[in-house]
Tab-separated table of N, CA and C in Angstrom:
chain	number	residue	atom	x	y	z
F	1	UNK	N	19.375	50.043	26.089
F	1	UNK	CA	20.628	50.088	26.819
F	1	UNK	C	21.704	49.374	26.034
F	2	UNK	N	23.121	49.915	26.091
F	2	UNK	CA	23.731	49.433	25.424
F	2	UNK	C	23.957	47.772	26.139
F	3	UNK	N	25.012	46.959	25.476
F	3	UNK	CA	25.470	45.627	25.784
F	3	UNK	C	26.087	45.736	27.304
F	4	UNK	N	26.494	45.108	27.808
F	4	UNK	CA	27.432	45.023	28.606
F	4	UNK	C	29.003	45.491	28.624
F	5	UNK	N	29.470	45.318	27.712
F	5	UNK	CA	30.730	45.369	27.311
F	5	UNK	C	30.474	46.600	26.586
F	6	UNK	N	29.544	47.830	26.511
F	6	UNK	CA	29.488	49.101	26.170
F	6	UNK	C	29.045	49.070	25.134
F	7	UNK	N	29.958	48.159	23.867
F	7	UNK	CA	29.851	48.320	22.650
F	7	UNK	C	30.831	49.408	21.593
F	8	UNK	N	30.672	49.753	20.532
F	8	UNK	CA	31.495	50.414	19.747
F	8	UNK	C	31.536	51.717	20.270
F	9	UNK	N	31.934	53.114	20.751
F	9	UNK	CA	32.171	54.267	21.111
F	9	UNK	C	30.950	55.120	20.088
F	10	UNK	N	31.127	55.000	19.102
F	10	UNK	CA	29.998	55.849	17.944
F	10	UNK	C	28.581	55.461	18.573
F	11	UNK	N	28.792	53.966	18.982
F	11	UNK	CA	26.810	53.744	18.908
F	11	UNK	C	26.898	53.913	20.426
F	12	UNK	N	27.221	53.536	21.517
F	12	UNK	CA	27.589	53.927	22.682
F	12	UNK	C	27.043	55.728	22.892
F	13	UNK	N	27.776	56.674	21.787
F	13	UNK	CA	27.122	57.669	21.381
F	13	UNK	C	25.599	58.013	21.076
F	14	UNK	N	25.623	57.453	19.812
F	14	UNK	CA	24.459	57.634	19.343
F	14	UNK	C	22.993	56.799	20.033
F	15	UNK	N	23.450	55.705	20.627
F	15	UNK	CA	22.346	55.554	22.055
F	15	UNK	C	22.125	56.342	23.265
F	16	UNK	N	22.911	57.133	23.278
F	16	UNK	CA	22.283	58.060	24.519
F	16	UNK	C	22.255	59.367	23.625
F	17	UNK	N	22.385	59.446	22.592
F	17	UNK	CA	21.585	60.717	22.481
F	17	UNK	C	20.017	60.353	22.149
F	18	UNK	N	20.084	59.246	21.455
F	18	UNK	CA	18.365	58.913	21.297
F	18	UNK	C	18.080	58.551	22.764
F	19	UNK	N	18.376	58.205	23.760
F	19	UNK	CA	17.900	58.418	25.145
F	19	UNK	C	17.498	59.167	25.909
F	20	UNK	N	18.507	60.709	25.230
F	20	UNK	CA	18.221	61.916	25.460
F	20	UNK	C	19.309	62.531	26.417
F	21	UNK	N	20.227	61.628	26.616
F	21	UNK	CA	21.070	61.706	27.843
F	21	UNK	C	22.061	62.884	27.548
F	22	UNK	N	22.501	63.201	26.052
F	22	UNK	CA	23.745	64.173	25.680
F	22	UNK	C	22.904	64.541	24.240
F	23	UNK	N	23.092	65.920	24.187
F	23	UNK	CA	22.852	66.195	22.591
F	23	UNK	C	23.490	65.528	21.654
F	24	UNK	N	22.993	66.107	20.135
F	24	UNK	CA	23.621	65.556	19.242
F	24	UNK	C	24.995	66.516	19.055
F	25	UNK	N	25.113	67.927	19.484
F	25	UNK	CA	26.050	68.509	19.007
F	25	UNK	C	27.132	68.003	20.485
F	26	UNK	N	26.640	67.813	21.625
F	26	UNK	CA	28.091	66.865	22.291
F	26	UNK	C	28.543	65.628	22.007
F	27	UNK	N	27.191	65.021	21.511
F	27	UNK	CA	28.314	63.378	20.908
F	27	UNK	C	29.263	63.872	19.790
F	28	UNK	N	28.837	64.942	18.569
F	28	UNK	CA	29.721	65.150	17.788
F	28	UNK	C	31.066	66.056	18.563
F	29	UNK	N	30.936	66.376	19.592
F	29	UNK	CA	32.064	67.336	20.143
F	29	UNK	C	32.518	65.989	20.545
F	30	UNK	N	32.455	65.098	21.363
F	30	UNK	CA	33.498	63.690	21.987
F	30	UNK	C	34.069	63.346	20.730
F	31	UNK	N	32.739	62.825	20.153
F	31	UNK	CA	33.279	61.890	18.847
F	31	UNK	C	34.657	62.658	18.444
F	32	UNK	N	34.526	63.480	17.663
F	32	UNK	CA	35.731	64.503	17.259
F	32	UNK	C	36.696	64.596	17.781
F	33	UNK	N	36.630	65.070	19.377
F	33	UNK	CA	37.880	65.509	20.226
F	33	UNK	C	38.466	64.362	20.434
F	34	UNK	N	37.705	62.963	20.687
F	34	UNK	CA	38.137	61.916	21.442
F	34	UNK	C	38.532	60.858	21.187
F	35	UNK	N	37.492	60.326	19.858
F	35	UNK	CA	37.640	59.357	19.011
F	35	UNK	C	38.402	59.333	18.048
F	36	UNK	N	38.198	60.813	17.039
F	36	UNK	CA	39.387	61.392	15.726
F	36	UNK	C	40.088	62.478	16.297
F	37	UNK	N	40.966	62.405	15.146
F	37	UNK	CA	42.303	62.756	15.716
F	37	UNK	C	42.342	64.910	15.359
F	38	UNK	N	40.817	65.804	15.993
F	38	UNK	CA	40.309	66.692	16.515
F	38	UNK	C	40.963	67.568	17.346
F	39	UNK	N	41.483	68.162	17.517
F	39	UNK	CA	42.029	68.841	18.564
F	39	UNK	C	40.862	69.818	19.349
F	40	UNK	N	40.819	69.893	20.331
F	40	UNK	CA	39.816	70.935	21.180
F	40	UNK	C	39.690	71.852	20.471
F	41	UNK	N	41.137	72.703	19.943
F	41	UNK	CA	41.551	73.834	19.652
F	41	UNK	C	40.600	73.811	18.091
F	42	UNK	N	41.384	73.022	17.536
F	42	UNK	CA	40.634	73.014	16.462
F	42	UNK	C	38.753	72.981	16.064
F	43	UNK	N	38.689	71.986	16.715
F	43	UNK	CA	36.995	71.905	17.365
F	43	UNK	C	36.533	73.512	17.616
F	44	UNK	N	37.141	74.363	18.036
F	44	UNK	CA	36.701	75.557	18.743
F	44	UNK	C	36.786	76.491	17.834
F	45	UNK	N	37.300	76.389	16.428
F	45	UNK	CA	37.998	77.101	15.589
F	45	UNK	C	36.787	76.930	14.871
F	46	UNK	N	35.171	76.595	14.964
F	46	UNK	CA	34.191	76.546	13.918
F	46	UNK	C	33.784	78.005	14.784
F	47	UNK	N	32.656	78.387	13.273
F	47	UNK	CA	32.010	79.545	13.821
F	47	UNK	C	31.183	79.884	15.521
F	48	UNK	N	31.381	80.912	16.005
F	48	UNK	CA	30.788	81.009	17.470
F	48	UNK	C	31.019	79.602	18.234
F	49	UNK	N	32.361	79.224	17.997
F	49	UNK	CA	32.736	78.149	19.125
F	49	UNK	C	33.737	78.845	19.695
F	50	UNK	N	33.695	78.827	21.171
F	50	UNK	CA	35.099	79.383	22.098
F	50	UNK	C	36.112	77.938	22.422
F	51	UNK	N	37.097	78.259	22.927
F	51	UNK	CA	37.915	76.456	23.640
F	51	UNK	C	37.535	76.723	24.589
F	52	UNK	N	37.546	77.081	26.032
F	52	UNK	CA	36.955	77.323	26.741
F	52	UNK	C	35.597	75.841	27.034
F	53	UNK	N	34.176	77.205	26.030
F	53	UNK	CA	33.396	76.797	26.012
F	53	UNK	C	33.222	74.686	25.411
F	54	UNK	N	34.527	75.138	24.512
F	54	UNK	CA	34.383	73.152	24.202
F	54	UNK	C	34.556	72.039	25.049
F	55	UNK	N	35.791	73.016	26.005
F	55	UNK	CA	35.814	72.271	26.866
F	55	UNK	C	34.972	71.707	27.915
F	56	UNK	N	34.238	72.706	28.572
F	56	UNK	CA	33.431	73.094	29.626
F	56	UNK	C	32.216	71.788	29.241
F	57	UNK	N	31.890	72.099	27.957
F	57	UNK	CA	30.543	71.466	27.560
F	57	UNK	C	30.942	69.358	27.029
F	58	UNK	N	32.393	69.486	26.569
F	58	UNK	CA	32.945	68.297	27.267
F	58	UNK	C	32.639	67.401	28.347
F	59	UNK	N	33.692	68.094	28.719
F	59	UNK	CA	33.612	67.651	30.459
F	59	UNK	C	32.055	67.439	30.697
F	60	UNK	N	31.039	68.528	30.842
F	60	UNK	CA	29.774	68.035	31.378
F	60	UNK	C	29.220	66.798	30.929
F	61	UNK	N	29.185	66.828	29.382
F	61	UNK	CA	29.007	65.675	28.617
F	61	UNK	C	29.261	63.846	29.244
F	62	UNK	N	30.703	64.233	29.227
F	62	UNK	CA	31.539	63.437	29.481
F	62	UNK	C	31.429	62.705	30.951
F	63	UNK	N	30.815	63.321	31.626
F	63	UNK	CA	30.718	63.049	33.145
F	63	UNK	C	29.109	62.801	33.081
F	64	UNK	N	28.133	62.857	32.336
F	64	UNK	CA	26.777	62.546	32.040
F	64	UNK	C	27.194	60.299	31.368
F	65	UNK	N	28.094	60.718	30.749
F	65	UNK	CA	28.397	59.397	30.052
F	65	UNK	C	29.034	58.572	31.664
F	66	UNK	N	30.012	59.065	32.406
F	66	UNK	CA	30.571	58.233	32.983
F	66	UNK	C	30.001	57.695	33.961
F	67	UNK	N	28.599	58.825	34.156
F	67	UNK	CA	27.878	58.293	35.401
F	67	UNK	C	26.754	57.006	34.694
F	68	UNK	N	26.211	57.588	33.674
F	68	UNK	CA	25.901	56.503	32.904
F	68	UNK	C	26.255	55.239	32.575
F	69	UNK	N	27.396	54.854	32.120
F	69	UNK	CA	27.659	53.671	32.329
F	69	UNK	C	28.671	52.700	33.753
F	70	UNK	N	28.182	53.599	34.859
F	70	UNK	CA	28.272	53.261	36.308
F	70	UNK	C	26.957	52.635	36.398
F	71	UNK	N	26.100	53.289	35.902
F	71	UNK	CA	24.719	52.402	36.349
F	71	UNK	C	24.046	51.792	35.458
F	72	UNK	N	24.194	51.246	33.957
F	72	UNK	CA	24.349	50.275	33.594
F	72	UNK	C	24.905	48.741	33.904
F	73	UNK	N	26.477	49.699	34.348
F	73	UNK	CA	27.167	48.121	34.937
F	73	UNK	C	26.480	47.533	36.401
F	74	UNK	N	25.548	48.310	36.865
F	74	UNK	CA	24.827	47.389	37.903
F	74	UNK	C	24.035	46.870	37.791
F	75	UNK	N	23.316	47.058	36.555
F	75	UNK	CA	22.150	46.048	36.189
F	75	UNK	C	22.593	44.321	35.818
């Protein structure tokens, strides 16, 4: 589990994908969109990526993380 205070955003990442909580190809979709300076659009602009779909798989991501560190902070 990460620290209390979350920790750095990358390892924050890369601990819940070794947890199993988010793939590796959605931490690299946050990381990208969220952390560097990524645009969705752009993100979506790799082969067989839709925006749409970046988004969609975002958001799910993203809401896997937020519930996640809701229940961290109660320990």
């Amino acid at each position: 589990m990460p620290p209390s205070d979350g920790g750095h955003p990358d390892v924050v990442l890369a601990r819940t994908v070794a947890a199993g909580l988010i793939t590796t190809a959605e931490a690299d979709l946050i990381g990208a969109t969220r952390l560097e300076d990524v645009s969705a659009a752009d993100f979506a602009d790799r082969p067989r990526t839709r925006l749409l779909g970046v988004a969609e798989e975002r958001s799910r991501a993203e809401e896997r993380l937020i519930s996640l560190s809701r229940t961290w902070r109660s320990f």
